[in-house]
Amino acid sequence: MSEITETAYIINTFFLLFCGSLVMFMAAGFAMLEAGMVRSKSVAVILVKNLGLYAIAGLMFYVVGYNLMYKDVHNGLFGTPIPWSPDDSKAMAGDFSDGYASAAGWFFQMVFVATAASIVSGALAERIKLIPFFIFAILLTGLIYPIIGSWVWGGGWLSEMGFKDFAGSTLVHGVGGWAALAGAIILGARRGKFGENGEVNSLHGSSMPLVTLGTFILWFGWFGFNGGSQLAIASADDAMAVAEIFANTNVAASAGAIIMILLGFITNGRLDVPMVLNGALAGLVAITAEPLAPSLIEATLIGAIGALAMFGASMLLDKLKIDDVVGAVPVHLVSGIVGTIAVAFTNPEASFTTQLLGICAVGTFVFVISLIIWSLLNAMKGIRLHWSHEEVGSDMAELGVRAYNLDFGKPGNNAKGD
Amino acid sequence: MSEITETAYIINTFFLLFCGSLVMFMAAGFAMLEAGMVRSKSVAVILVKNLGLYAIAGLMFYVVGYNLMYKDVHNGLFGTPIPWSPDDSKAMAGDFSDGYASAAGWFFQMVFVATAASIVSGALAERIKLIPFFIFAILLTGLIYPIIGSWVWGGGWLSEMGFKDFAGSTLVHGVGGWAALAGAIILGARRGKFGENGEVNSLHGSSMPLVTLGTFILWFGWFGFNGGSQLAIASADDAMAVAEIFANTNVAASAGAIIMILLGFITNGRLDVPMVLNGALAGLVAITAEPLAPSLIEATLIGAIGALAMFGASMLLDKLKIDDVVGAVPVHLVSGIVGTIAVAFTNPEASFTTQLLGICAVGTFVFVISLIIWSLLNAMKGIRLHWSHEEVGSDMAELGVRAYNLDFGKPGNNAKGD
Amino acid sequence: MSEITETAYIINTFFLLFCGSLVMFMAAGFAMLEAGMVRSKSVAVILVKNLGLYAIAGLMFYVVGYNLMYKDVHNGLFGTPIPWSPDDSKAMAGDFSDGYASAAGWFFQMVFVATAASIVSGALAERIKLIPFFIFAILLTGLIYPIIGSWVWGGGWLSEMGFKDFAGSTLVHGVGGWAALAGAIILGARRGKFGENGEVNSLHGSSMPLVTLGTFILWFGWFGFNGGSQLAIASADDAMAVAEIFANTNVAASAGAIIMILLGFITNGRLDVPMVLNGALAGLVAITAEPLAPSLIEATLIGAIGALAMFGASMLLDKLKIDDVVGAVPVHLVSGIVGTIAVAFTNPEASFTTQLLGICAVGTFVFVISLIIWSLLNAMKGIRLHWSHEEVGSDMAELGVRAYNLDFGKPGNNAKGD
């Protein structure tokens, strides 16, 4: 469909709103996953962080982020940080070449910003203070993410060099992952995570059902994440492309989960539930950089390799005594790198060198800026909870509440509840 | 698009089914939110109330509600209470001016009815008996809601006067809120909520994760709620409108949440999680009356003001010793009033006086009828649980079960579960 | 719309991706429902089974299932078990008669396979070992389901005889149900389920909120399940049909829930929450065989009868001392039979005899094959947990973890959490 008709414009708009809604719901997925992975004394704080960061992303991307990412990108480096407002003047004049209503585009991009911020909250859970986290979320969603975004999706220098990142293995998951890694290093590990004799302690998450629910919600939302990144469905070619993206996305996630099931049985005689769930997510992250070009077998391999890399990175983080509560760095950063590199092998328009360059450029920028911000925040008022607060739990210390109030104390009531 | 083509008819139908599905899922959101806000001894009852009221709404709106709301509205006061059945005769004859398949319209309207009923269940939780609640739900979904609906969306007297309520700040959230308020007054507060010396006790909800999940689901569903209320997407103008509604809806909710975060830090030094969640919901309710006309900054303000009004109303209810378990009246009724009034400032077709008149007319009708129904039900068999039943909890008293059977009793099993 | 245009092809593709996403999310619904119905010591295992089976279904249906079901069905008995890959050659040549992009069709069918497997995991929960379950899931999704599918949806012998099963009351829910029944018989009941003196013990599920959440998610997803099975929305006729399917699906589920509420009050003086939830699901299963032809009143009746049959079957299973943890056999198999038979009364193209024949043929094949597989697996390494493992719970025994780590032990912390 060389020229975009009004009907195509309508269908594309509807499609982006559908996909954006799915991605928006991923915010719930991150919230549930993280709430389930933290200990029960840190659940309420992580929940309100997730709700809060989604709200922050929504306002920041409207007030400054969207135009910083897309509007008149200066020297390929960053756009114009002014508030966004819908502009459908072309379509109102009968020219539908924008492809879809501008607010649908804003909505779809905005929910991606929130995803990047969600990655950070998980990694730093249980020990970072609320206010510094929210300040960082403001800077990430209003400044860091949009600048990186302008380099590629805004048509900036990396895009001109030929860097390919279809739906954001690097631009979304990498950005969130690098920011999380910087924070985890500055913060240090949770008390008791790493023993004095080098042992790694499992600080068991509070609720496996919530972790699983979160994973399923993320998988569900990922169809919007990757499918919507085609940004169009209203030609036969686009429709085929979106459908293949759905299929590739699903097999990559499936492969990631299954490789972790097999690995668990082979190496340990039994599987590790969070690792299986993270395997699915790692597969999703890995396929995100290029969910269209690969064949199904390639997508399967990409998902599996992404999961294996996630597994290796989890081991490595433990060795380095970096405490990442939900495995955000292995899942989002490391599998994102794998996926971004894999583009060079499936998309003939991509080159290995440029992919690597993009990964390094984004990584350096985000990691350094994040280190600086975390350090400054730390120097100002401290970003880490006092040890006694961490001990009692962030929920009681920062909010004065408990996330669960389940009454099992009265004898007899629960006699059959075995 | 002056004339509706078959393609437009198809796209609109698909769009309404998409939006209706999102709104349907809000029933799950209300169920989770309410289950998390009540104490653990009242969870199973609130769950089955939510499932039951959705089922009741589905049947009542088919058997009597839809046509009472829409069919041949008599003197602008109410329609014709006969069972609904699909009628696509015009479209089958090649005239697509109905805009969408009739069953898609029914489905979309039906899920709104359920929303109104969900509001009531939350406010009256933990102390109202099951059967009177279900009877009220039957009357609300089959009678009260459709009559009010006929006044505006059915083309009745309020609509003719120029009253504007795009997606139901008053027609859905106000109706539910007034009915809830009447019930809360008749019922009285939960035992222990208000102390003898005037103190207000927090009866901590059982599960913050469920409350947060519910809030996210509602936010997700609200895109269908407000977006779908455009009732069309199949012209470029409609597509732009729907997209802007999505954007406005999101910033209003974001603003509601953020203002509550700020207010918490400023007034109390720390935030209150349910208040932040209710802030997002209040923002959503407030923007619902007119999610299209406002600019983004206006939508932001409307969301923030809605949340502040919700906060003030919560204080006031405590002063008045009216016990609203989930804050349904502040969120849905009070923010709904704010939103309905705000229409006069953003939509030039609306007038302040008429908006006020509509709020008062709907409020008077619903509140008085609800008071009468609750009082009659109370006089007949009593609507409130016996105090000993309330003490042991509605789950054991009314269902003989416990909502949670989590086994932590055996020593040693949970040794690491700190 | 006699000829399918590019626009229709696009809209249908979008529609199938939307519906497929909803059905995919049903995997989360099954996971939550089953996690809530099992005891807290068996939650983690059931969660990973559900995630694992969805991943298995995704890969098996790609590697072998889809083409075994659809490609060149041999003598009406089974297709060609080779890996699937997208084929849109006709559409690329401008012939849109396939109706939608091939990958959208694959995606939509794949999520149905997962549904069938989800049914099995629930029935056999708490006592079956992980590895045999996964092996069965591989055979079910790669072999049994596709062969049955080829008989009808693949154009095989049952379809040629005129057997009608619109969205899979028998092909999906029956297949899952028979496989589950065979497994439940081979496995035997959980320890303590049936007493020595014939009494039936309630082994209370761990979390009613999760069961309810799962039910709502399934109800939500079912609109995609039934609506999408029209496989087209891009003509006015199809749009009307899909909309009516949504309406019928909803009233059937509503009727199923309400009849269980009434039955509870009438027979027992109070309702049983899982039975009400299963009532809704039974209504959904029953309407699945023919959600389009019935009028609304017929759909209401079908849903109610499906729920009553589910209730009767639950009693019967208890009598037969067959332990089905979530009621999968009553809900999916028995209500599916009711729904499949009901087609003969609402769709003039269907005959009672052929419907019965189809039910018997599918039932015999799936039940016998499943019995053989379960027996072989049992003979090889045993499919049932050792009694001491069952006692301690599958989570500790098979995974070495607990699904919940909620810390309520410290005195004082939970003082107000009544």
Short mmCIF file of C-alpha atoms in Angstrom, two decimals, chain B residues 29 32 42 98 100 188 197 206 208 245 269 274 281 349 356 379 384 401:
data_model
loop_
_atom_site.label_atom_id
_atom_site.label_comp_id
_atom_site.label_asym_id
_atom_site.label_seq_id
_atom_site.Cartn_x
_atom_site.Cartn_y
_atom_site.Cartn_z
CA GLY B 29 -10.04 -5.17 38.79
CA MET B 32 -9.09 -7.70 43.28
CA SER B 42 -14.17 -11.00 54.53
CA ASP B 98 -26.35 2.28 12.92
CA TYR B 100 -21.86 -0.92 14.45
CA GLY B 188 -23.54 1.91 59.61
CA ASN B 197 -13.56 8.81 71.59
CA SER B 206 -5.64 -7.98 53.70
CA MET B 208 -1.78 -4.63 49.09
CA ILE B 245 -8.94 10.25 24.78
CA GLY B 269 6.28 12.81 55.54
CA PRO B 274 -4.22 3.10 49.07
CA LEU B 281 -8.60 6.10 40.11
CA GLU B 349 -21.28 23.02 24.44
CA LEU B 356 -24.94 21.01 38.17
CA ALA B 379 -36.93 -3.69 57.44
CA ARG B 384 -26.48 -6.19 58.23
CA VAL B 401 -14.88 -21.04 54.46
#
